[in-house]
Coordinates of C-alpha atoms in Angstrom, one line a residue:
X3 CA -20.6 -17.2 19.1
X4 CA -24.1 -18.3 18.1
X5 CA -25.0 -19.0 14.5
X6 CA -27.3 -16.0 14.4
X7 CA -24.4 -13.7 15.3
X8 CA -22.2 -15.3 12.6
X9 CA -24.7 -14.5 9.8
X10 CA -24.6 -11.1 8.2
X11 CA -27.6 -8.9 8.1
X12 CA -29.2 -9.7 4.7
X13 CA -31.6 -7.6 2.7
X14 CA -33.5 -8.9 -0.4
X15 CA -34.3 -6.0 -2.8
X16 CA -37.1 -6.9 -5.1
X17 CA -38.5 -9.7 -3.1
X18 CA -40.8 -11.8 -5.3
X19 CA -40.3 -15.3 -6.7
X20 CA -36.5 -15.4 -6.9
X21 CA -35.9 -13.1 -3.9
X22 CA -38.5 -14.7 -1.8
X23 CA -37.1 -18.2 -2.5
X24 CA -33.4 -17.4 -1.7
X25 CA -34.3 -15.0 1.1
X26 CA -36.6 -17.6 2.6
X27 CA -33.8 -20.2 2.6
X28 CA -31.5 -17.8 4.4
X29 CA -34.2 -16.9 7.0
X30 CA -35.0 -20.6 7.5
X31 CA -31.3 -21.2 8.2
X32 CA -31.3 -18.6 11.0
X33 CA -30.0 -15.5 9.1
X34 CA -31.5 -12.1 9.9
X35 CA -33.3 -11.3 6.7
X36 CA -35.5 -8.4 5.6
X37 CA -37.5 -8.7 2.3
X38 CA -38.1 -5.5 0.5
X39 CA -40.9 -5.7 -2.1
X40 CA -44.3 -4.6 -3.2
X41 CA -46.8 -3.8 -0.5
X42 CA -49.1 -6.8 -1.1
X43 CA -46.2 -9.2 -0.8
X44 CA -44.8 -7.5 2.3
X45 CA -48.3 -7.3 3.9
X46 CA -48.9 -11.0 3.3
X47 CA -45.4 -12.0 4.7
X48 CA -45.8 -9.9 7.8
X49 CA -49.3 -11.2 8.6
X50 CA -48.8 -14.9 7.8
X51 CA -45.1 -15.5 7.2
X52 CA -43.5 -16.5 4.0
X53 CA -44.9 -19.7 2.6
X54 CA -42.3 -21.8 0.7
X55 CA -44.1 -24.4 -1.4
X56 CA -41.7 -27.1 -2.4
X57 CA -42.1 -30.5 -4.0
X58 CA -42.0 -32.2 -0.6
X59 CA -44.5 -29.9 1.0
X60 CA -45.0 -26.4 2.4
X61 CA -43.0 -24.5 5.0
X62 CA -44.1 -21.3 6.7
X63 CA -41.0 -19.1 7.5
X64 CA -41.0 -16.2 9.8
X65 CA -39.3 -13.2 8.2
X66 CA -39.6 -9.5 8.2
X67 CA -40.8 -7.7 5.1
X68 CA -41.2 -4.0 4.1
X69 CA -41.7 -1.7 1.2
X70 CA -39.0 0.8 2.5
X71 CA -35.7 0.8 0.7
X72 CA -34.1 2.3 3.8
X73 CA -34.2 -1.2 5.3
X74 CA -30.9 -2.0 3.5
X75 CA -29.1 0.5 5.8
X76 CA -27.8 -2.0 8.3
X77 CA -27.3 -4.9 5.9
X78 CA -23.8 -6.0 4.7
X79 CA -25.3 -8.5 2.2
X80 CA -27.9 -7.4 -0.4
X81 CA -29.6 -9.9 -2.7
X82 CA -30.6 -7.8 -5.6
X83 CA -33.6 -9.4 -7.4
X84 CA -35.4 -6.7 -9.3
X85 CA -36.3 -7.1 -13.0
X86 CA -33.3 -6.3 -15.3
X87 CA -35.1 -3.3 -16.7
X88 CA -35.3 -1.8 -13.3
X89 CA -31.7 -2.3 -12.3
X90 CA -30.3 1.2 -12.7
X91 CA -33.4 3.0 -11.2
X92 CA -33.6 0.7 -8.2
X93 CA -29.8 0.8 -7.6
X94 CA -30.0 4.6 -7.6
X95 CA -32.9 4.5 -5.1
X96 CA -30.8 2.2 -2.9
X97 CA -27.6 4.2 -3.1
X98 CA -28.3 6.7 -0.2
X99 CA -29.0 3.8 2.2
X100 CA -26.6 1.0 1.3
X101 CA -23.5 0.5 3.4
X102 CA -20.2 1.4 1.6
X103 CA -18.8 -2.0 2.6
X104 CA -21.9 -4.0 1.6
X105 CA -21.8 -6.7 -1.1
X106 CA -24.7 -6.7 -3.6
X107 CA -25.3 -10.0 -5.4
X108 CA -27.2 -9.6 -8.6
X109 CA -29.6 -12.6 -8.8
X110 CA -31.1 -11.5 -12.2
X111 CA -31.5 -12.3 -15.8
X112 CA -29.2 -10.5 -18.2
X113 CA -25.5 -10.0 -18.4
X114 CA -24.7 -6.4 -17.3
X115 CA -26.7 -5.9 -14.1
X116 CA -23.6 -5.8 -11.8
X117 CA -22.0 -3.1 -13.9
X118 CA -25.2 -1.0 -13.7
X119 CA -25.4 -1.4 -9.9
X120 CA -21.7 -0.4 -9.5
X121 CA -22.3 2.7 -11.6
X122 CA -25.5 3.7 -9.8
X123 CA -24.7 2.9 -6.2
X124 CA -20.9 2.9 -6.0
X125 CA -20.9 -0.5 -4.2
X126 CA -19.3 -3.9 -4.6
X127 CA -21.6 -5.8 -7.0
X128 CA -21.2 -9.5 -7.7
X129 CA -22.8 -11.0 -10.9
X130 CA -24.6 -14.4 -10.5
X131 CA -26.0 -16.8 -13.1
X132 CA -29.1 -18.2 -11.3
X133 CA -30.9 -21.4 -12.2
X134 CA -34.2 -21.8 -10.4
X135 CA -37.9 -22.4 -11.5
X136 CA -40.1 -20.4 -9.1
X137 CA -43.4 -18.5 -9.2
X138 CA -45.6 -16.5 -6.8
X139 CA -49.1 -18.0 -7.2
X140 CA -50.4 -15.7 -4.5
X141 CA -48.9 -12.9 -2.3
X142 CA -46.5 -14.3 0.3
X143 CA -46.3 -17.8 -1.2
X144 CA -43.4 -18.9 -3.4
X145 CA -43.8 -22.1 -5.4
X146 CA -40.5 -23.9 -6.2
X147 CA -40.5 -26.3 -9.2
X148 CA -36.9 -27.1 -10.0
X149 CA -33.2 -26.4 -9.3
X150 CA -32.1 -23.5 -7.1
X151 CA -28.4 -23.1 -7.7
X152 CA -26.2 -20.3 -8.8
X153 CA -22.7 -19.4 -10.2
X154 CA -20.8 -16.3 -9.1
X155 CA -17.4 -14.8 -9.9
X156 CA -14.7 -14.0 -10.4
X157 CA -12.7 -15.9 -7.8
X158 CA -11.8 -13.7 -4.8
X159 CA -11.9 -13.6 -1.1
X160 CA -15.3 -12.0 -1.4
X161 CA -16.8 -14.6 -3.7
X162 CA -15.3 -17.4 -1.7
X163 CA -17.0 -16.1 1.4
X164 CA -20.3 -15.6 -0.5
X165 CA -20.2 -19.2 -1.7
X166 CA -19.7 -20.4 1.8
X167 CA -22.7 -18.3 3.1
X168 CA -25.0 -19.6 0.3
X169 CA -23.8 -23.1 1.1
X170 CA -24.7 -22.8 4.8
X171 CA -28.2 -21.8 3.7
X172 CA -28.5 -25.0 1.6
X173 CA -28.0 -23.1 -1.7
X174 CA -25.5 -24.7 -4.1
X175 CA -23.1 -22.0 -5.3
X176 CA -20.1 -22.3 -7.5
X177 CA -17.4 -19.7 -8.1
X178 CA -16.3 -19.4 -11.8
X179 CA -13.2 -17.8 -13.3
X180 CA -15.3 -17.0 -16.4
X181 CA -18.4 -15.4 -14.9
X182 CA -19.1 -13.3 -18.0
X183 CA -19.2 -16.5 -20.0
X184 CA -21.5 -18.2 -17.5
X185 CA -23.9 -15.2 -17.7
X186 CA -23.9 -15.7 -21.5
X187 CA -24.7 -19.4 -21.1
X188 CA -27.7 -18.4 -19.0
X189 CA -28.5 -15.7 -21.6
X190 CA -28.4 -18.2 -24.4
X191 CA -30.7 -20.5 -22.6
X192 CA -33.1 -17.7 -21.8
X193 CA -33.1 -16.4 -25.4
X194 CA -33.8 -20.0 -26.7
X195 CA -36.7 -20.7 -24.3
X196 CA -38.3 -17.6 -22.7
X197 CA -40.0 -15.9 -25.7
X198 CA -41.2 -19.2 -27.1
X199 CA -42.7 -20.1 -23.8
X200 CA -44.4 -16.7 -23.5
X201 CA -45.7 -16.4 -27.0
X202 CA -46.8 -20.1 -27.1
X203 CA -48.2 -20.1 -23.6
X204 CA -46.2 -23.3 -23.1
X205 CA -43.9 -25.0 -20.6
X206 CA -40.3 -25.8 -21.2
X207 CA -40.9 -29.6 -21.5
X208 CA -43.5 -29.0 -24.2
X209 CA -41.0 -26.9 -26.2
X210 CA -38.4 -29.6 -25.9
X211 CA -40.7 -32.2 -27.4
X212 CA -41.8 -30.0 -30.4
X213 CA -39.8 -30.4 -33.6
X214 CA -40.7 -27.0 -35.0
X215 CA -39.9 -25.3 -31.6
X216 CA -36.5 -27.0 -31.6
X217 CA -35.8 -25.8 -35.1
X218 CA -36.6 -22.2 -33.9
X219 CA -34.3 -22.7 -30.9
X220 CA -31.5 -23.6 -33.2
X221 CA -31.9 -20.4 -35.2
X222 CA -32.0 -18.3 -32.0
X223 CA -28.9 -20.0 -30.6
X224 CA -27.0 -19.7 -33.9
X225 CA -27.5 -15.9 -33.7
X226 CA -26.5 -15.7 -30.0
X227 CA -23.3 -17.6 -30.6
X228 CA -22.4 -15.4 -33.6
X229 CA -23.0 -12.2 -31.5
X230 CA -21.0 -13.7 -28.6
X231 CA -18.1 -14.6 -30.9
X232 CA -18.1 -11.0 -32.4
X233 CA -18.1 -9.6 -28.8
X234 CA -15.2 -11.8 -27.8
X235 CA -17.2 -13.9 -25.2
X236 CA -16.2 -17.5 -24.6
X237 CA -19.1 -19.6 -23.3
X238 CA -17.9 -22.4 -21.0
X239 CA -18.7 -25.8 -22.6
X240 CA -20.3 -24.2 -25.6
X241 CA -18.3 -23.9 -28.8
X242 CA -20.9 -24.6 -31.6
X243 CA -24.5 -24.9 -32.3
X244 CA -24.8 -28.5 -31.2
X245 CA -23.4 -27.8 -27.7
X246 CA -25.4 -24.7 -27.5
X247 CA -28.6 -26.6 -28.3
X248 CA -27.6 -29.3 -25.8
X249 CA -27.3 -26.6 -23.1
X250 CA -30.7 -25.2 -23.8
X251 CA -32.3 -28.6 -24.0
X252 CA -30.8 -29.7 -20.7
X253 CA -32.4 -26.7 -19.0
X254 CA -35.8 -27.4 -20.7
X255 CA -35.6 -31.0 -19.5
X256 CA -34.6 -30.1 -15.9
X257 CA -37.4 -27.4 -15.7
X258 CA -39.9 -29.3 -17.8
X259 CA -42.9 -28.1 -15.8
X260 CA -41.8 -24.4 -15.7
X261 CA -43.3 -21.5 -17.5
X262 CA -40.7 -18.9 -18.4
X263 CA -40.5 -15.7 -16.3
X264 CA -41.4 -13.9 -19.5
X265 CA -44.6 -15.9 -19.8
X266 CA -45.4 -15.4 -16.1
X267 CA -45.0 -11.6 -16.5
X268 CA -47.3 -11.5 -19.5
X269 CA -49.9 -13.5 -17.7
X270 CA -49.8 -11.1 -14.8
X271 CA -49.9 -8.0 -17.0
X272 CA -46.4 -6.9 -16.1
X273 CA -43.4 -5.7 -18.1
X274 CA -41.1 -8.4 -19.2
X275 CA -37.3 -8.6 -19.3
X276 CA -37.2 -9.3 -23.0
X277 CA -35.1 -6.2 -23.5
X278 CA -32.3 -7.8 -21.6
X279 CA -32.7 -11.2 -23.4
X280 CA -33.5 -11.5 -27.1
X281 CA -33.6 -7.7 -27.3
X282 CA -30.0 -7.5 -26.0
X283 CA -28.8 -9.9 -28.6
X284 CA -30.6 -7.9 -31.4
X285 CA -29.1 -4.6 -30.2
X286 CA -25.6 -5.9 -29.6
X287 CA -25.7 -7.7 -33.0
X288 CA -26.7 -4.5 -34.8
X289 CA -23.8 -2.7 -33.0
X290 CA -21.3 -5.3 -34.0
X291 CA -22.7 -5.8 -37.6
X292 CA -24.0 -9.3 -36.8
X293 CA -27.6 -9.9 -38.1
X294 CA -30.0 -11.4 -35.5
X295 CA -33.4 -11.3 -37.2
X296 CA -34.9 -14.2 -35.3
X297 CA -34.0 -12.7 -31.9
X298 CA -35.3 -9.3 -33.1
X299 CA -38.5 -10.8 -34.3
X300 CA -39.1 -12.6 -30.9
X301 CA -38.2 -9.4 -29.0
X302 CA -40.7 -7.4 -31.1
X303 CA -43.5 -9.9 -30.7
X304 CA -43.1 -10.1 -26.9
X305 CA -43.0 -6.3 -26.7
X306 CA -46.3 -6.1 -28.7
X307 CA -47.8 -8.7 -26.4
X308 CA -46.4 -6.8 -23.4
X309 CA -48.1 -3.5 -24.5
X310 CA -51.4 -5.3 -24.7
X311 CA -50.9 -7.1 -21.4
X312 CA -49.8 -4.1 -19.4
X313 CA -52.3 -1.6 -20.8

């Protein structure tokens, strides 16, 4: 049996920076992939191929792209990469076409996307905590800056098989028995860095070197941990403010040259995912009776900036 036959048919829903990167790696490895995204992205990929711009140079990858959601019909693996705010609506749009035995991997920011996909599309959805610094400087070109690994869970035959597939495509993938906690670790890091990067128009490395920014990060993280504790969430490796700060600083150092996805969205006049980040902490905190004024303030400021950018 050839390697091509061994691969599942793969669809990337919401192909942009993250979807283009991971979908491109699968296509480069020989997997049959279709990228489903905006028309300008699909047109560029179909006419010139997908350009993957990595630190060691550029690669042009031949892969099919479309704007039609019906392209998921024959795919047993779906990489779901839309913005967190669009999860339910996109999953509902996908529902009539997706195979009942398909696996949807949610490569998104936020902690409840898989639940939303299951509810909207009645399909097996696997949550993933994704760590990758990528951008789309022009249609059809994905620029990779740092990392490119993910954590999925919980342990099962399905997730073990998925980890093997990602590994064959050169993507580091770990299966966790506390995927909810891993998603919260990613949420903590996003809350600590994304809004500051967006509002300050600054890269992660600059945040990590600024004393006032680090003081602000501590206040954000303190609130995130308080809300997590009230919600009964255990964050792997993070039990106090010091370890929470260390986790955020580690990411800021690893992705020093990266602008947050929130900053990139504002720069492009697009809606951000701040509702699923600092906004999520503010809302859940209010529900649980845990004050989160700093997260609420950052959420509010990004939303105001977003209104101006999108209008």
